[in-house]
Amino acid sequence: MEAARCVTFGQYLRPHFYLLLLIFLRNGPHTVEGVWPLPQTFTSSIERSPLSPEAFYFEYGSQSAAQQGCSVLDAAFTRYFPLIFPDYTGEVAERLLLDLKAPLAKVPVTTTIPSQWGLIHYLTRFYCIPDNLSVSARQASLNAETVWGALRGLETFSQLVYQDDFGAHFYHYFVNKTEIVDFPRFQFRGILLDTSRHYLPVKTILQTLDAMAYSKFNVFHWHIVDDPSFPYQSRTYPDLSSKGAFHPMTHIYTQSDVRRVISHARLWGIRVLPEFDSPGHTASWGKGQSDLLTPCYRGSSLSGTFGPVNPVLPSTYQFMARLFKEVSSVFPDSHIHLGGDEVNFSCWSSNPDIRAFMKKMGFGVDFTKLEAFYMENIVNITSALNKTAIVWQDVFDYHELIPKDTVLHIWKGTPASYQAELSRMTKAGMKVLLAAPWYINHISYGQDWHQYYNVQPLDFPGTEEQKKLVIGGEVCMWGEYVDATNLTPRLWPRASAAAERLWSDEKQTSSADKAFPRFQDLRCKLVRRGIRAEPLYVGHCKHEYQGV
Amino acid sequence: LHCCPLGLLALLLLTLGFSRGLQPGPRDDYEESAETERVFAASKYGSLWPLPQKVKISDVSFKLTGVTFRITDAKGSSSGASCSLLQNAYRRYYEYIFGGSRVQHGAEGRRAGPSVLTELQVLIVSADSECERFPAVTSDESYELTVDQPYAVLKAPKVWGALRGLETFSQLVYEDEYGAKSINSTTISDFPRFAHRGILLDTSRHFLPIKVILANLEAMAMNKFNVFHWHIVDDQSFPYMSRTFPHISQQGAYHPYTHVYTPADVKMVIEFGRLRGIRVVPEFDTPGHTQSWGKGQKDLLTPCYSGDKPSGSFGPVNPILNTTYDFMSKFFKEISGVFPDAYVHLGGDEVDFNCWKSNPDIQKFMEQQGFGQDFSKLESFYIQKLLDIVATTQKGYMIWQEVFDNGVKLKPDTVVHVWIGGGANEEMGKVTAAGYTTILSAPWYLDYISYAQDWQKYYKVEPLNFKGTEAQKKLVIGGEACLWGEYVDATNLTPRLWPRASAVGERLWSAVDVTDINDAFSRLSVHRCRMVERGIPAEPLFSSYCPREYKGI
């Protein structure tokens, strides 16, 4: 592999990750089960090299811009060691050394990283550097432009290592000679969790982040509040959770919980995108913030119930400005999700003050104009805080004049209707995120992962320029029927089907049947890593899940 | 006067009150909006599940503390300290009742006041408590429970009723608004509507670690199920380690060491079940569904032909060889010794005739026997011989409905298991008209999942809703919820089964007129949280919360 010139690709090219992984080896037959999601280019041979947990180490390449002390990679090395050597314990390995002349496989991982990186750069690219350290003949190198690429590469490497069945009392690990150049097809590959309809303990969220990294997801869309409960403990408005959470002590996310989620996610290269959905889906907000919601009327008197956020009061916008100021500083991501979906107009139309406001503004009886008015104000608030807004498609449907950098999130409809929506939105020059085909909370009997796998996100009428505006997709796990008891097996490995669609080349991954054995292998890997990923069909894993 | 415990009421109002304000689903075109509009109130029966036959709850309440409360054998009980089944149950239910709360010694060491309940006395009235026996379809599970001062009394003819009554007692305990354990003065008289209330688990399509099976026996006891139908082997794998034929699991299990049930494992499951009043009925399904048997047992399966040559693949059990029946005799002799239950399930479903048809020896045999081209006659021939073999082991048998449909001669005590959806009512009519006892599974295939609250569908089933005489209806001894294993293993089994199976549990235990779906939702919501607290990851019914959420991951 004098591939040395693995090239620097110019900065002006399409944003991509490149990652080179080289492994030099010895003989031995084995077919690698594969990597999920499938890398963009993958060459492997049957030549394999044994890996010894004692001899194995990670090493920063001498030219690497990141060195010891890089928190993300230092932590990743610690994390990936046991993932690469699943049941390695010092004891047994020592015996291995004593009993045998153990084959030593030194596998330093070289990483080249620019000296600075943002929280997440998805507009980055990697280049390869020459690997001429073939003297030991047993070395792997991983080259990435940023630490985030290095994380993805480590995941890939960990999936390449396998154990042999022979000699059950010795831990034999192998890796085949492999060369991979990889980058994601879409920059936004998200999972939505809903912590309002059911509270999810922090532990459950953290484990989901781990599993996300195993499938190279990079955005955790935290639908943190909604009608049923408000678990986010705001430092500005503590009453929101003390009155609006299911329980003010046990069913909340404290500031330190949120920080923990964000920093855990960061170490896995995952962004945390919070959603504070308004003006609808806010019943729980009203419990701790009086006058925020619209009082509904029955005839000419108050009915005692409340509707969406009251868009006609200045106090509403003062509240929102302060709340979003807090949220903007708590969540470091460049984007914020503002919701804006499913606003029920019947309460607004029952309220005489709202009707008077409509008249004053010249909205007639078109309440979508009132909603648009509200959303515009909210988007302006978050723009002023230097956040880019993401909103559900409803906002665009009602009101096409929204800031050009707003990302539109498609959630509804059949393929025909979301394709039409994709077409319309991108024609208007808007960036789009697709979730409609991946409402994974809808369960059904059988191998429904096929339908998530077979989605073609760019199959809609439009120019090349339009297609580039589709920044990715998201798997949504709404919480009506999901809590910590069943979240994990419902999410995994079904979500991983979408992960491959969003990461891999569509032509190389067009057949669910062809993907099936590799997918089964992934599911067993997840179980091995302690993720309760459910089975795809009859069969078994060498190491079954041991919990209940 | 019926009153619901205050704490429970508060919890439910809190839990369910918001439903009113809910939009019809989160960005969701499929959801039933009517569902969310409903306003649920706490049930006057608290969180009892399944609902006992007769319940009277008064508004007088007592406190219980972990320090003072005891479950004891009543004087005159035919079962005492030597009955470990009961002693284990006392400990188990004490832990269920107080496990979640820390015992505060200083505060609770005081003498019990008049409003404190300190004792539940358990009285087994029948001379033979059956403590050392195995539960059976004829077991008496009735009990009477009185919660009052100076102590509560649980009276049952046999230990089996005492087990059910302990579960009921534990369900009456709730936390008041200060978190103190409380129970209202209550009288309950209870017995099951159906004698056979089963759960089928399939350990062939996926291997289930023993731990998962035991956890589900625990959950079954919480829902008063009393039969674990262990569909232990099938086409895909043969995890049962046979002493007589060890090579079958060596070759036919997914893995000969890690994916098998050893004799000790099986024993453990049976005893664990017995301690909870649960029968273990094993199923060894033949002649179809036997691919995994053939790997370790040569000549057992029919060699299929393509044209005039063996194709290399195999079909159902070969019904024309004497060796087949020798094998079955030995095998079922072992099974009858290993599994103490009076019944063994012999399967007999879904036999594919193509392979038999292709085999020239079978064709010849058909001709000799005068079966013509009717392969169901050959199937009957096989089953008939098998039933005769099993009859010699002194076991009764259960069979899937096809065996009956094909006109095989059955012993009068045979239990016919109705599983084919669409026409199940007609089938129930036919089977009972022929005088056979029957159990129903057709509407309770819980492996078929769908979005939203499908438990309601299972709940609304009425097993006796078929045309027939009173005598016929009496032949329906119960039903089973089946969780076939194609898509289920240890990772997802428990939340998929519970609390959906609980709906079946109430249908099979409670009176015929217990059909109020709102009341059921209210009780089941709290019951599911109770299972979660007891370590069973039972999934939620709808948006809501449990005071103590599942702690696992």
mmCIF file with all atom_site columns, C-alpha atoms in Angstrom, chain A residues 4 14 37 67 76 78 89 91 134 140-141 185 255 284 298 301 312 326 348 353 375 383 410 429 459 491 516 543:
data_model
loop_
_atom_site.group_PDB
_atom_site.id
_atom_site.type_symbol
_atom_site.label_atom_id
_atom_site.label_alt_id
_atom_site.label_comp_id
_atom_site.label_asym_id
_atom_site.label_entity_id
_atom_site.label_seq_id
_atom_site.pdbx_PDB_ins_code
_atom_site.Cartn_x
_atom_site.Cartn_y
_atom_site.Cartn_z
_atom_site.occupancy
_atom_site.B_iso_or_equiv
_atom_site.pdbx_formal_charge
_atom_site.auth_seq_id
_atom_site.auth_comp_id
_atom_site.auth_asym_id
_atom_site.auth_atom_id
_atom_site.pdbx_PDB_model_num
ATOM 1  C CA . ALA A 1 4   ? 0.831   7.334   0.212  1.00 0.00 ? 4   ALA A CA 1
ATOM 2  C CA . ARG A 1 14  ? -18.498 18.866  -1.823 1.00 0.00 ? 14  ARG A CA 1
ATOM 3  C CA . PRO A 1 37  ? -24.122 1.371   7.865  1.00 0.00 ? 37  PRO A CA 1
ATOM 4  C CA . GLN A 1 67  ? -2.924  14.661  20.304 1.00 0.00 ? 67  GLN A CA 1
ATOM 5  C CA . ALA A 1 76  ? -13.335 7.293   22.516 1.00 0.00 ? 76  ALA A CA 1
ATOM 6  C CA . THR A 1 78  ? -11.318 4.090   26.334 1.00 0.00 ? 78  THR A CA 1
ATOM 7  C CA . THR A 1 89  ? -10.448 -9.618  30.987 1.00 0.00 ? 89  THR A CA 1
ATOM 8  C CA . GLU A 1 91  ? -6.663  -12.430 33.733 1.00 0.00 ? 91  GLU A CA 1
ATOM 9  C CA . SER A 1 134 ? 4.281   -1.080  7.088  1.00 0.00 ? 134 SER A CA 1
ATOM 10 C CA . ALA A 1 140 ? -4.127  -0.001  11.064 1.00 0.00 ? 140 ALA A CA 1
ATOM 11 C CA . SER A 1 141 ? -4.400  3.635   10.396 1.00 0.00 ? 141 SER A CA 1
ATOM 12 C CA . ARG A 1 185 ? -24.531 10.786  2.356  1.00 0.00 ? 185 ARG A CA 1
ATOM 13 C CA . GLN A 1 255 ? -29.750 21.534  34.385 1.00 0.00 ? 255 GLN A CA 1
ATOM 14 C CA . SER A 1 284 ? -48.290 21.437  30.241 1.00 0.00 ? 284 SER A CA 1
ATOM 15 C CA . ARG A 1 298 ? -68.008 28.674  25.504 1.00 0.00 ? 298 ARG A CA 1
ATOM 16 C CA . SER A 1 301 ? -68.100 32.991  29.053 1.00 0.00 ? 301 SER A CA 1
ATOM 17 C CA . VAL A 1 312 ? -52.035 38.449  21.113 1.00 0.00 ? 312 VAL A CA 1
ATOM 18 C CA . GLU A 1 326 ? -32.028 30.400  28.483 1.00 0.00 ? 326 GLU A CA 1
ATOM 19 C CA . TRP A 1 348 ? -58.516 30.850  19.348 1.00 0.00 ? 348 TRP A CA 1
ATOM 20 C CA . ASP A 1 353 ? -59.812 39.126  22.373 1.00 0.00 ? 353 ASP A CA 1
ATOM 21 C CA . MET A 1 375 ? -44.181 31.850  14.457 1.00 0.00 ? 375 MET A CA 1
ATOM 22 C CA . SER A 1 383 ? -32.557 34.435  15.139 1.00 0.00 ? 383 SER A CA 1
ATOM 23 C CA . ILE A 1 410 ? -41.535 17.060  6.931  1.00 0.00 ? 410 ILE A CA 1
ATOM 24 C CA . GLY A 1 429 ? -35.047 27.323  -1.742 1.00 0.00 ? 429 GLY A CA 1
ATOM 25 C CA . ASP A 1 459 ? -36.813 10.612  -5.208 1.00 0.00 ? 459 ASP A CA 1
ATOM 26 C CA . LEU A 1 491 ? -36.061 1.561   18.485 1.00 0.00 ? 491 LEU A CA 1
ATOM 27 C CA . PHE A 1 516 ? -30.424 -8.783  5.812  1.00 0.00 ? 516 PHE A CA 1
ATOM 28 C CA . HIS A 1 543 ? -24.386 -14.032 23.032 1.00 0.00 ? 543 HIS A CA 1
#
